[in-house]
Amino acid sequence: MFDRMRLGWMFGLATAALLALAPAARAERKLYVVTTLTDLAAIAEAVGGDKVRVESIGKGTEDPHNVATRPSHVVKLNKADLFVRVGMELEPWSQPLADAARNAKILLGGPGYVDVSVGAEILEIPTTKYDRSMGDIHPYGNPHFWLDPLNGKVIAVNIAAGLKRIAPADADYFDQNLKRFCAQVDEKLPGWLKLMAPYKDVKVVTYHRSWPNFAHRFGLNIVNYVEPKPGVPPSPTHIVSLIAHMKAEDVKVIIQEPYFDLKVGKFVAEKTGAKLLVLSPSVGGEEGIRTYFDLFDRDLEKLVSAFKETGVRAASPTAEKTTGVR
């Protein structure tokens, strides 16, 4: 009898305690943000601060076009408050996951749906009719736009808008973090431009078309690609042609993403005397790249080092004076 009374009393106290804690627990619950790529996750963490818990489906070492998806990703999206995507058909694997998650708020038109391409500067928008024989051409333009820091600010604006839709009470907090992030971009960009100014218009070859926005912002001249067409492996004929072109143009550096086979790049570098430089286009692509700003710090440092190592000189006589934002 006594034991039953004591157990009942203890149960009542525990229930009361849980009820008392419930409002606080609800108030402290972090918004769950799922992103397609690590770059978006890094920016979402900066804007969301301690109000969010962020996870990326893709890894920084993965090709963003071909991320290996798992059932656990569907579970994550089912629980997500916000789903952040690059858009522009970069991530064809993301929509089947979102559909399978049965979470209406993260689908197009829902409050938790964020396409960060809205308002970004997009390059290589097709002006003629295209078909699949032309390779993996994106109908809305090149989707690797996050590799321009000014587009990073646009991405942050879009993420902040999504967070404010689902948590309007914290709008001021998100706006403050957004302002801080954009100010950091504005603070870092002049230094990056100054670092690259001596190499304005230097000719490079890249493996895939990941780098147009990066080249546009930092003044590189991409003259050819290891892939003959986007997403199409190089044929022997194309490799021979590429080697001849690189020799004629005196190209000293080949930029390659870490998730593509290095065999062809190494062969072309050997035949041309160029340096094969592996650069990560995403946060987490190599050790030490933990933030969006780390990405540019590391890539630009490695690029300048490669230019110095190979004796690259600026192609433009006015390059030393060029430090402005285009």
mmCIF file of N, CA and C in Angstrom, residues 233-243:
data_model
loop_
_atom_site.group_PDB
_atom_site.id
_atom_site.type_symbol
_atom_site.label_atom_id
_atom_site.label_comp_id
_atom_site.label_asym_id
_atom_site.label_seq_id
_atom_site.Cartn_x
_atom_site.Cartn_y
_atom_site.Cartn_z
ATOM 1 N N PRO A 233 33.205 11.988 -70.429
ATOM 2 C CA PRO A 233 34.623 11.665 -70.249
ATOM 3 C C PRO A 233 35.430 11.985 -71.503
ATOM 4 N N PRO A 234 36.678 12.413 -71.338
ATOM 5 C CA PRO A 234 37.500 12.779 -72.496
ATOM 6 C C PRO A 234 37.881 11.571 -73.340
ATOM 7 N N SER A 235 37.779 11.726 -74.643
ATOM 8 C CA SER A 235 38.188 10.686 -75.587
ATOM 9 C C SER A 235 39.663 10.888 -75.938
ATOM 10 N N PRO A 236 40.328 9.865 -76.496
ATOM 11 C CA PRO A 236 41.723 10.035 -76.927
ATOM 12 C C PRO A 236 41.888 11.191 -77.911
ATOM 13 N N THR A 237 40.927 11.346 -78.812
ATOM 14 C CA THR A 237 41.006 12.441 -79.790
ATOM 15 C C THR A 237 40.972 13.799 -79.093
ATOM 16 N N HIS A 238 40.090 13.935 -78.129
ATOM 17 C CA HIS A 238 39.998 15.210 -77.407
ATOM 18 C C HIS A 238 41.270 15.471 -76.604
ATOM 19 N N ILE A 239 41.828 14.444 -76.002
ATOM 20 C CA ILE A 239 43.046 14.618 -75.206
ATOM 21 C C ILE A 239 44.194 15.120 -76.078
ATOM 22 N N VAL A 240 44.338 14.544 -77.266
ATOM 23 C CA VAL A 240 45.385 14.990 -78.196
ATOM 24 C C VAL A 240 45.172 16.454 -78.569
ATOM 25 N N SER A 241 43.926 16.802 -78.866
ATOM 26 C CA SER A 241 43.597 18.181 -79.231
ATOM 27 C C SER A 241 43.858 19.134 -78.066
ATOM 28 N N LEU A 242 43.498 18.706 -76.859
ATOM 29 C CA LEU A 242 43.698 19.541 -75.675
ATOM 30 C C LEU A 242 45.180 19.799 -75.428
ATOM 31 N N ILE A 243 45.990 18.776 -75.561
ATOM 32 C CA ILE A 243 47.435 18.928 -75.357
ATOM 33 C C ILE A 243 48.013 19.937 -76.345
#
